[in-house]
CSV table of C-alpha atoms and ligand atoms in Angstrom, one decimal:
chain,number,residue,atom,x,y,z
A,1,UNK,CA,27.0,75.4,-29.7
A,2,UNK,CA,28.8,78.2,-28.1
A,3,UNK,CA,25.3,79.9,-27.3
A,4,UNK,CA,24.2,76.5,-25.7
A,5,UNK,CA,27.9,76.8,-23.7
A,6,UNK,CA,27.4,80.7,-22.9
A,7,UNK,CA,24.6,79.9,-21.0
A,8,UNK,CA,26.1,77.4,-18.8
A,9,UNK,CA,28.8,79.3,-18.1
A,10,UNK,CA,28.2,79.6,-14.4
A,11,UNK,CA,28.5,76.3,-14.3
A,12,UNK,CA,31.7,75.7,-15.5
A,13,UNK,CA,33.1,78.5,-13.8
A,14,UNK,CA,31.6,76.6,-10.2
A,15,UNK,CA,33.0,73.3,-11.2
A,16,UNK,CA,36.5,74.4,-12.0
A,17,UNK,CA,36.4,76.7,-8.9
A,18,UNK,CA,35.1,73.6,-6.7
A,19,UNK,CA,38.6,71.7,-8.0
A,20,UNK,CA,41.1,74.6,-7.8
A,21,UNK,CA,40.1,74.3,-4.1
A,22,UNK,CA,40.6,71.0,-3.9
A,23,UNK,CA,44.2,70.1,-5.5
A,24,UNK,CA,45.4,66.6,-5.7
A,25,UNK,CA,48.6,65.3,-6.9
A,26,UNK,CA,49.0,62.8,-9.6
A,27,UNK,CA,47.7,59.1,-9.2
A,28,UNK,CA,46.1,61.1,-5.8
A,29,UNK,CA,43.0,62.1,-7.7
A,30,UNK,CA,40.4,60.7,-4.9
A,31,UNK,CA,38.5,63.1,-4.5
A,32,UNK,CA,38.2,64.6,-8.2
A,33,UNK,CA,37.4,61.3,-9.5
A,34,UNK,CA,34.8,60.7,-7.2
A,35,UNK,CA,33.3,64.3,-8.2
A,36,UNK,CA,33.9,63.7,-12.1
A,37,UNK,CA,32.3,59.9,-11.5
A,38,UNK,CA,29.2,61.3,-10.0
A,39,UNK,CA,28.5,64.2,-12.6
A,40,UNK,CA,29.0,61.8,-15.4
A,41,UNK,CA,26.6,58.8,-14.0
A,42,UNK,CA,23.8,61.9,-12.7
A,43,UNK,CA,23.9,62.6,-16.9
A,44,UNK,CA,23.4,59.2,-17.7
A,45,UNK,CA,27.2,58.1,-18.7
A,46,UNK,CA,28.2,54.6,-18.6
A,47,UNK,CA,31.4,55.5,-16.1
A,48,UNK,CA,34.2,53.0,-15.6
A,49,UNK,CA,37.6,53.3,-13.2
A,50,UNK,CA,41.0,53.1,-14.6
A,51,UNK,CA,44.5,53.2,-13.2
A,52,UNK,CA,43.0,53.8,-9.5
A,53,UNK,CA,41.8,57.2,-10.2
A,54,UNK,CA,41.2,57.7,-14.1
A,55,UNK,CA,37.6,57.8,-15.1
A,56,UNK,CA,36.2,57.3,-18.5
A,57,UNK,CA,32.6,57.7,-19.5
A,58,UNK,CA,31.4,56.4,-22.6
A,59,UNK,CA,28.3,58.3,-24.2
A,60,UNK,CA,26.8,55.5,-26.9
A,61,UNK,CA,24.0,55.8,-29.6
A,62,UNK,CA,24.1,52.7,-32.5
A,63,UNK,CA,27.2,51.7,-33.7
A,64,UNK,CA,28.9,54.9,-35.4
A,65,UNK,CA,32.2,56.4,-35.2
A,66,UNK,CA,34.4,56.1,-31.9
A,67,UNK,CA,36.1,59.6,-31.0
A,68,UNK,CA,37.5,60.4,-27.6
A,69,UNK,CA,37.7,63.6,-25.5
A,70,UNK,CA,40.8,63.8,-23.0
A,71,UNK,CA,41.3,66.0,-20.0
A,72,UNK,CA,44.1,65.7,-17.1
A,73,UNK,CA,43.3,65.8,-13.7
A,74,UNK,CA,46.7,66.3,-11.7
A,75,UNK,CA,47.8,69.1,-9.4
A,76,UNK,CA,50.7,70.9,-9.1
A,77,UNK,CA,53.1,70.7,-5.5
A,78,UNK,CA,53.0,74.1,-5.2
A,79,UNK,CA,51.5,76.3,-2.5
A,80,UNK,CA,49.1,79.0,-4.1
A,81,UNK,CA,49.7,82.5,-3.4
A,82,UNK,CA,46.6,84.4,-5.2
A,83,UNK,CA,44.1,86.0,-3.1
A,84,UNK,CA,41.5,84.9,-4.4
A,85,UNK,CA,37.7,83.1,-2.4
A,86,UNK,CA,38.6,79.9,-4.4
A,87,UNK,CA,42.0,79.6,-3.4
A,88,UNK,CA,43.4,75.9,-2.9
A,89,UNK,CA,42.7,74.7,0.6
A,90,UNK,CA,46.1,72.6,0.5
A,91,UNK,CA,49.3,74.3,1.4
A,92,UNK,CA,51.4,72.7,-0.9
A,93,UNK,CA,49.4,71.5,-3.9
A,94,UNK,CA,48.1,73.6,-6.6
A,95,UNK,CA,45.9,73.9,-9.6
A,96,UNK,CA,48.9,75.9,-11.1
A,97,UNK,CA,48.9,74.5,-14.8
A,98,UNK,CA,45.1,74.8,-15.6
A,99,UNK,CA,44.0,71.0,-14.7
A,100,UNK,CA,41.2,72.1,-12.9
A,101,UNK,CA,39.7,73.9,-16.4
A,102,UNK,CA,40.2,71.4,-18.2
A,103,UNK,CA,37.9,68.7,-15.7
A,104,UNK,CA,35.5,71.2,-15.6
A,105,UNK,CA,34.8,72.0,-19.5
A,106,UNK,CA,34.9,68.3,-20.3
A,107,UNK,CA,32.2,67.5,-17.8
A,108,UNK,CA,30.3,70.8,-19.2
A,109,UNK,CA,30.5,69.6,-23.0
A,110,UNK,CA,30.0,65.8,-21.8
A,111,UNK,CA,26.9,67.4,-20.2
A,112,UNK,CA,25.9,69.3,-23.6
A,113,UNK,CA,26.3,66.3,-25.7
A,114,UNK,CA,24.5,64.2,-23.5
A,115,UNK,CA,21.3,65.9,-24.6
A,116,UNK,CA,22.3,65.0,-28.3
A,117,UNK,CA,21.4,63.0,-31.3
A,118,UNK,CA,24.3,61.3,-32.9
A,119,UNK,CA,25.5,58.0,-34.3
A,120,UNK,CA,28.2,56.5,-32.7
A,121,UNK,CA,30.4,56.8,-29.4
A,122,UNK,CA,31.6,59.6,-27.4
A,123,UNK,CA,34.6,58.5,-24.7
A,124,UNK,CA,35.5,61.1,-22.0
A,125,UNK,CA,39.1,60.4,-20.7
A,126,UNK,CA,40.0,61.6,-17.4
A,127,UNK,CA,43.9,60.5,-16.8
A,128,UNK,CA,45.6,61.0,-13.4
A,129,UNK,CA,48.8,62.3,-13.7
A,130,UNK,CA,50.1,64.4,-16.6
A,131,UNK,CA,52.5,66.3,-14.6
A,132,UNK,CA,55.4,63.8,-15.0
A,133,UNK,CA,54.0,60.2,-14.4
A,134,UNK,CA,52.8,59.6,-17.9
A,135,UNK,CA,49.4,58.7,-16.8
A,136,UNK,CA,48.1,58.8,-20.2
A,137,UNK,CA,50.2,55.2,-20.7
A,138,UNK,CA,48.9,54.1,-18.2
A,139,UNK,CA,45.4,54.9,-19.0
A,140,UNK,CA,46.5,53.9,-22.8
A,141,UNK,CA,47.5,50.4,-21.4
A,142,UNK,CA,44.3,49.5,-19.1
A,143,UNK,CA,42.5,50.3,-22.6
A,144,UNK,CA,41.2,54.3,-22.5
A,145,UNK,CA,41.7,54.4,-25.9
A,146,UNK,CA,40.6,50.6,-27.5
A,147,UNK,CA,38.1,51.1,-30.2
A,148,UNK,CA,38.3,54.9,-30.3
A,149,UNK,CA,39.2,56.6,-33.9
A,150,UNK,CA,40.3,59.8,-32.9
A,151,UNK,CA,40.5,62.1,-30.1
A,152,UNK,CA,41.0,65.9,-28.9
A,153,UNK,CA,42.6,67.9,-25.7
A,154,UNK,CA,42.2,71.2,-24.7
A,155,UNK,CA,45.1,72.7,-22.9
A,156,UNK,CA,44.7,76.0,-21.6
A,157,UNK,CA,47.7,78.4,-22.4
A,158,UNK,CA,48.5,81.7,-20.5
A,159,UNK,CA,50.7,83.8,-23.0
A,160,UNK,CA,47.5,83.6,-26.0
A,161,UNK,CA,45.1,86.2,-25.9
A,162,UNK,CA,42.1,85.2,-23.9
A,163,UNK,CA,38.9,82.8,-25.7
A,164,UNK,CA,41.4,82.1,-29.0
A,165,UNK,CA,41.7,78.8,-29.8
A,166,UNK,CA,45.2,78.1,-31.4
A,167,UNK,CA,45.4,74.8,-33.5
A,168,UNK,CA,48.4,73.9,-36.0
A,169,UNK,CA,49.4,70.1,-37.8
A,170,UNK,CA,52.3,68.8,-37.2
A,171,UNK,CA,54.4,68.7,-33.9
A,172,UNK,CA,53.0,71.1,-31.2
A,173,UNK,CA,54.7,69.6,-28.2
A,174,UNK,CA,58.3,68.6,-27.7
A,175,UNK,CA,59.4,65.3,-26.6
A,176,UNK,CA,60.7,65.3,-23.4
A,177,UNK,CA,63.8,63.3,-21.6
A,178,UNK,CA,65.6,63.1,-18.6
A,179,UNK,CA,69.5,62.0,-18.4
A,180,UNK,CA,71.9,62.1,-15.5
A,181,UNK,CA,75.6,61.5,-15.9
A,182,UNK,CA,77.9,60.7,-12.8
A,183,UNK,CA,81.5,61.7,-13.3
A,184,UNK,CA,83.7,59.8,-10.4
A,185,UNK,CA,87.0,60.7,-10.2
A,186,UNK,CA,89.7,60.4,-7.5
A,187,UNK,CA,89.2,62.7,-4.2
A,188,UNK,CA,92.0,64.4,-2.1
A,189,UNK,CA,93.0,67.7,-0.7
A,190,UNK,CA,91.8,71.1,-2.4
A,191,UNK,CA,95.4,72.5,-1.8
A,192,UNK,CA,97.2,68.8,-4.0
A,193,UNK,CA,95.0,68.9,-7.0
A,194,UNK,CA,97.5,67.1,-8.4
A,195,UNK,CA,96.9,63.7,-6.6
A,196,UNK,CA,93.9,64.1,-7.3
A,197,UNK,CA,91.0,63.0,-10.3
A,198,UNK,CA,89.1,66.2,-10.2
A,199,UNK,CA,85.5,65.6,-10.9
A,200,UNK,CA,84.6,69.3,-10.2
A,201,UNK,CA,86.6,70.6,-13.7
A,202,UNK,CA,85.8,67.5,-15.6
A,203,UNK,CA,81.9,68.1,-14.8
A,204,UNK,CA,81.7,71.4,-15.6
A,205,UNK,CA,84.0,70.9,-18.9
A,206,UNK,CA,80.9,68.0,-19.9
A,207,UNK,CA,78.3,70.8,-19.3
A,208,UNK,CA,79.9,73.4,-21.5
A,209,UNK,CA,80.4,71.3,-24.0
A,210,UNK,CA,76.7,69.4,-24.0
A,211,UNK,CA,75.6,73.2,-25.4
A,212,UNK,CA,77.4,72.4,-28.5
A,213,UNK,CA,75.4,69.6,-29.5
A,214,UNK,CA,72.1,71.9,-30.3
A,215,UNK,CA,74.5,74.8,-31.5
A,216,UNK,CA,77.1,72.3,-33.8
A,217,UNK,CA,75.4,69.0,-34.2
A,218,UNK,CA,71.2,69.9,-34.8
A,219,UNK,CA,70.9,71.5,-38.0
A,220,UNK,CA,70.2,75.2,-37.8
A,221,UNK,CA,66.8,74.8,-39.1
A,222,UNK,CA,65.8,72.2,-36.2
A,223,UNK,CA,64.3,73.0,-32.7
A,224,UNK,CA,66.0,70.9,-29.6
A,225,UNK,CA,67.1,71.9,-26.0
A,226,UNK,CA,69.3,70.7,-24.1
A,227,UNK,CA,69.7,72.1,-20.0
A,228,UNK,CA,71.6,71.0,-17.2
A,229,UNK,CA,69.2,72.0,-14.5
A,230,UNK,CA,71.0,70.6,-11.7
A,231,UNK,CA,74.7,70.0,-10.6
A,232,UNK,CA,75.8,68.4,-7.2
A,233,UNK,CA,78.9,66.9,-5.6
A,234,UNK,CA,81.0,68.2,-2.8
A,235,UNK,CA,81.1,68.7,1.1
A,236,UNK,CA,83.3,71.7,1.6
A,237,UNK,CA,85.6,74.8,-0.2
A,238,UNK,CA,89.0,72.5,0.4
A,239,UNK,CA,87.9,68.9,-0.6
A,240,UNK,CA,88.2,68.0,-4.0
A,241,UNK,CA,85.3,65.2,-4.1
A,242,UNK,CA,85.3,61.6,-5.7
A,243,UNK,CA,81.8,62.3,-7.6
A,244,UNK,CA,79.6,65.1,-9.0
A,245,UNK,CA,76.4,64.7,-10.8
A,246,UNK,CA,74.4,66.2,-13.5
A,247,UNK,CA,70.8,66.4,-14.4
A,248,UNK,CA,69.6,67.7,-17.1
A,249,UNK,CA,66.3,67.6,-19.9
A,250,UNK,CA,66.3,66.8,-23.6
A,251,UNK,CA,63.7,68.4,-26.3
A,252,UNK,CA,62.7,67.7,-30.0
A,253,UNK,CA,59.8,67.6,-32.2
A,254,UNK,CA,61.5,64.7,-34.5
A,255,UNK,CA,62.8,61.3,-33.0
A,256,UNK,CA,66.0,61.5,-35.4
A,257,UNK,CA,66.9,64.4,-33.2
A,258,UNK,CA,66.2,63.0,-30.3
A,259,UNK,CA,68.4,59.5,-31.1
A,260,UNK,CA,71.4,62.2,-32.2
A,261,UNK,CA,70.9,64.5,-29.3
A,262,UNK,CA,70.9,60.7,-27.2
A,263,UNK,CA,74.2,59.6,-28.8
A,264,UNK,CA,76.2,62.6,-28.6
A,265,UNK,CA,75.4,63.2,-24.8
A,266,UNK,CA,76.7,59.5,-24.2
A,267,UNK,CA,80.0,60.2,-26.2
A,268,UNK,CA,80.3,63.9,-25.2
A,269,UNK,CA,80.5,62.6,-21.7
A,270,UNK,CA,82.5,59.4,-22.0
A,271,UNK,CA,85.0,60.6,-24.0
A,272,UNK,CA,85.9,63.9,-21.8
A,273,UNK,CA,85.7,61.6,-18.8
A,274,UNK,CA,88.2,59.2,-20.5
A,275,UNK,CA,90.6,62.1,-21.5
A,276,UNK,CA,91.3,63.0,-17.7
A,277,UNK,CA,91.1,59.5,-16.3
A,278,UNK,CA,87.5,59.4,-14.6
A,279,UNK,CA,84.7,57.0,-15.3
A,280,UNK,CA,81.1,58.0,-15.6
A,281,UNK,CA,77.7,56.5,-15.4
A,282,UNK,CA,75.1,58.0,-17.4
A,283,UNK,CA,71.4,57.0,-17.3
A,284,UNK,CA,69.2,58.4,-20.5
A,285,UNK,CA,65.3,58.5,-19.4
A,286,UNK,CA,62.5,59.0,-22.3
A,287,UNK,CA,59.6,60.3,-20.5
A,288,UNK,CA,56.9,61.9,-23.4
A,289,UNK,CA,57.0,61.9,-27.2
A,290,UNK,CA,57.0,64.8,-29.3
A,291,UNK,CA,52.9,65.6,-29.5
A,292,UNK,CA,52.0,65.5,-33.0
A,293,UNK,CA,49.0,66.7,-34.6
A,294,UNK,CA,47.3,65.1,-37.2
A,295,UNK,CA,46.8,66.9,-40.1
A,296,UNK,CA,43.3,65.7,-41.3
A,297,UNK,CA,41.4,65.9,-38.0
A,298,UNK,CA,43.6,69.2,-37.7
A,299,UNK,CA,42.2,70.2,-40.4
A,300,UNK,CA,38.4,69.3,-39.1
A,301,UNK,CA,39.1,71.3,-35.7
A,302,UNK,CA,40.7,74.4,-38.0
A,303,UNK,CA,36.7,74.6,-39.4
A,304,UNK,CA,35.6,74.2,-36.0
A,305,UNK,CA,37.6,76.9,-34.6
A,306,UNK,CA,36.9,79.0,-37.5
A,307,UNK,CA,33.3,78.3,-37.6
A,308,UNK,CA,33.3,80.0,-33.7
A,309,UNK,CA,35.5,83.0,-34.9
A,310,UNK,CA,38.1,81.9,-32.4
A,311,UNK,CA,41.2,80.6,-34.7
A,312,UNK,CA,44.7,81.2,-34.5
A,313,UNK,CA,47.4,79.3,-35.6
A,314,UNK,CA,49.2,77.8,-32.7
A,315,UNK,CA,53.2,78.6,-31.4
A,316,UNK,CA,54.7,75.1,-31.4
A,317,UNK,CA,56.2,75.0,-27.7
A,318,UNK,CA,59.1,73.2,-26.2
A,319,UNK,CA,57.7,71.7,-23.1
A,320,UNK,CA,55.8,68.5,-23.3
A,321,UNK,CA,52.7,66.4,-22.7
A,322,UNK,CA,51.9,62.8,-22.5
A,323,UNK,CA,48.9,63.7,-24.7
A,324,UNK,CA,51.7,62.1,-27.2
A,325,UNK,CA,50.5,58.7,-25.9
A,326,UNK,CA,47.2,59.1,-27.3
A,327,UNK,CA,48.4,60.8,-30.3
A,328,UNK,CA,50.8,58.7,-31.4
A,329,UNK,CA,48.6,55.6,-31.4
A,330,UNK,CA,45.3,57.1,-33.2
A,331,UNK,CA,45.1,60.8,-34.8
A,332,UNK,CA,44.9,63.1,-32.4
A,333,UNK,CA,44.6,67.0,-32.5
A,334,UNK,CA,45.9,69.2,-29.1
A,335,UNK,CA,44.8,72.7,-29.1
A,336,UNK,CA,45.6,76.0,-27.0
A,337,UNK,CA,42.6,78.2,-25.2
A,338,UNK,CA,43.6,81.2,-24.5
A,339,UNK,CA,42.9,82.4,-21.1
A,340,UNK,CA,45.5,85.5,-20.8
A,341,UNK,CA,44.3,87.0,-17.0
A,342,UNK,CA,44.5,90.5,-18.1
A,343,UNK,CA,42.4,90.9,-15.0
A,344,UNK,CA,45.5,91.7,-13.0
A,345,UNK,CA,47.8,93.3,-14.5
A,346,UNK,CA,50.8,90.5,-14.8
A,347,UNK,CA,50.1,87.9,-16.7
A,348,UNK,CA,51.9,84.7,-14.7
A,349,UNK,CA,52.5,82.0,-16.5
A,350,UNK,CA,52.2,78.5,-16.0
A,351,UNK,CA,53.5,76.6,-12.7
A,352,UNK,CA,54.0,80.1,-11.4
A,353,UNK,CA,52.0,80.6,-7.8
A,354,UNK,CA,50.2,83.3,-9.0
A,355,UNK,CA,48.8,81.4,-12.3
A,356,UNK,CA,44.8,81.8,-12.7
A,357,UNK,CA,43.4,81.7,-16.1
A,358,UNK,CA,41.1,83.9,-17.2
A,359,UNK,CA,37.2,81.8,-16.5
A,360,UNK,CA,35.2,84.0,-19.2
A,361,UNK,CA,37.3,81.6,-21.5
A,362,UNK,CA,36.1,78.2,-20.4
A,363,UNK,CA,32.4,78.2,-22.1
A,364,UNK,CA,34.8,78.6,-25.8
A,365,UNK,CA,36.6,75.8,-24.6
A,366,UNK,CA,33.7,73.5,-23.8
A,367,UNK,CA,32.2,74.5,-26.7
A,368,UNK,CA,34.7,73.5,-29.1
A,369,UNK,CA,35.1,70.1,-27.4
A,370,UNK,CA,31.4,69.5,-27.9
A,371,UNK,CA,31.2,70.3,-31.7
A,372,UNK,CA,34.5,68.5,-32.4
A,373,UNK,CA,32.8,65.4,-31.0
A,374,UNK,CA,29.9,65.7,-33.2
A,375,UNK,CA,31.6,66.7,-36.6
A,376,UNK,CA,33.7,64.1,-36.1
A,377,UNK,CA,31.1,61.3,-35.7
A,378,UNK,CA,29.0,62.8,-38.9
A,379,UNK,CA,31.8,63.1,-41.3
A,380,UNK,CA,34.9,61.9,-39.9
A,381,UNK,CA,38.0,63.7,-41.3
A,382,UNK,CA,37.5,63.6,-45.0
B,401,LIG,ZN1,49.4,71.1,-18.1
């Protein structure tokens, strides 16, 4: 499989360079659908549209096994600073998280499976909008995934050494939330603090002490985050304002963390608001779950991995990925490719405007897709 993927390298490499010049942000994917619709129908795939600009082919023979392959689609709103020939032709949007590899080594392995014998179905998922929209529950809800057993998702990663592919059960992927809490006190003069409800002091004593939920509350042997990431309120040096907000993220790999880490940031911030006479309003957002890997078709895509030389285990992460949606609904496995750019020097990770993955990686990724697909439909996971 990897030999068969070697040699359409070139390929892969002109696909995924064809979308990094041609960014588009989520639920914006005209254009990349369009291309991903036409590739898939010119092999023969049974193509339907979802959610506006999801695609999802469906490759059948008989009446076997159901597994799915997933890629994402969306750009980043970032403007590209790499001086490179395929540099993104949109000021302001971005391939910056490795979207474009992953549309391009699904439509490469869809293409090498599409000249295969097997029993059963192979789905091709391409969601809009990972970056933040949850696109995957949208696609989950217009019916991506009815039917399907199992599926996979590639996501290249820029910190692991280039063409290793790292897979571990279990949670991989934090759950990610959102929460903003409004503190409104009383406003007056800077110079007469003392008529006044200061929300300035009684936000910033709520922030300090929000970072001893994961340091007094979580157990020690537990992973969780929590950052304020953004703090406004205020019009000038001498006013003492009536509001000030903060925003901030929540992560966890286990929901009973995530329901403390919920409850204590509600009483954290009433009670200190109560103690100096303000009110607050605080608004708790659950975006992604934890992404959780299965641990029998784990187990199958370990073999895999190991059967190409290419295996590592894989460094859970705290960011997230609605990859969850899928895998929380039928076993799913999420795996890293490596694609360290040694090429230049600095390794930038992902987001950055200098990110670019390393292409001589792509042909491992397509080809672990491909055989996952097809061990899966001869043996399932036992
Ligand atoms: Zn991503």
């Amino acid at each position: 499989m990897l030999e068969e993927a070697l040699e359409l390298k070139d390929e892969v490499i002109k696909l995924r360079r064809d979308f990094h010049m041609h960014p588009e942000l989520g639920f914006e994917e005209f254009r990349t659908s369009d291309v991903v619709e036409e590739y898939l129908e010119n092999l023969g795939i049974e193509v339907k549209r979802m959610c506006t600009t999801g695609v999802v082919g469906s490759l059948k023979n008989g009446s076997g096994r159901v597994f799915a392959l997933r890629a994402d689609m969306d750009a980043l709103p970032i403007t590209e600073k790499n001086d490179v020939p395929y540099r993104s032709r949109h000021p302001g949007k971005m391939h910056a998280c490795g979207h474009d590899a992953h549309i391009a080594m699904l439509l490469v392995a869809a293409k090498i499976l599409s000249n295969k014998d097997f029993d059963g179905e192979i789905r091709f998922i391409f969601q809009p909008a990972e970056e933040g929209f949850n696109g995957a529950l949208k696609m989950v809800t217009e019916g991506a995934i009815d039917g399907v057993e199992a599926i996979a998702g590639v996501h290249v990663w820029s910190e692991l050494e280039s063409g290793t592919l790292a897979i571990s059960p279990g949670p991989v992927m934090a759950s990610v939330d959102g929460f903003k809490v409004i503190v409104r006190g009383k406003g007056g003069h800077g110079a007469s603090p003392h008529q006044t409800i200061d929300p300035v002091v009684i936000a910033s004593s709520i922030v300090l002490n929000l970072q001893t939920i994961v340091s007094r509350n979580v157990s020690p042997l537990k992973s969780a985050v929590v950052t304020v990431g953004r703090i406004y309120g205020g019009t000038a040096f001498n006013i003492v304002p009536d509001a000030v907000t903060l925003e901030g993220t929540v992560r966890a790999f286990e929901p009973e963390i995530r329901d403390l880490i919920e409850n204590r940031i509600f009483t954290i911030s009433r009670r200190i608001a109560e103690a100096y006479g303000a009110d607050v309003e605080i608004e708790y957002t659950r975006m992604n779950k934890a992404t959780v890997n299965d641990e029998k078709l784990t187990d199958l895509a370990i073999k895999v991995a190991k059967r190409m030389g290419k295996w590592k285990p894989q460094d859970r992460t705290m960011g997230g990925e609605d990859f969850s949606e899928y895998a929380s609904r039928i076993p799913g496995v999420f795996a890293f490719l490596g694609v360290r750019n040694e090429k230049k020097g600095i390794v930038y990770p992902h987001h950055s405007p200098k990110f670019d993955v390393d292409e001589d990686a792509l042909p491992i990724g397509v080809a672990f897709e491909a055989s996952m697909a097809l061990e899966f439909l001869k043996q399932g996971m036992d």
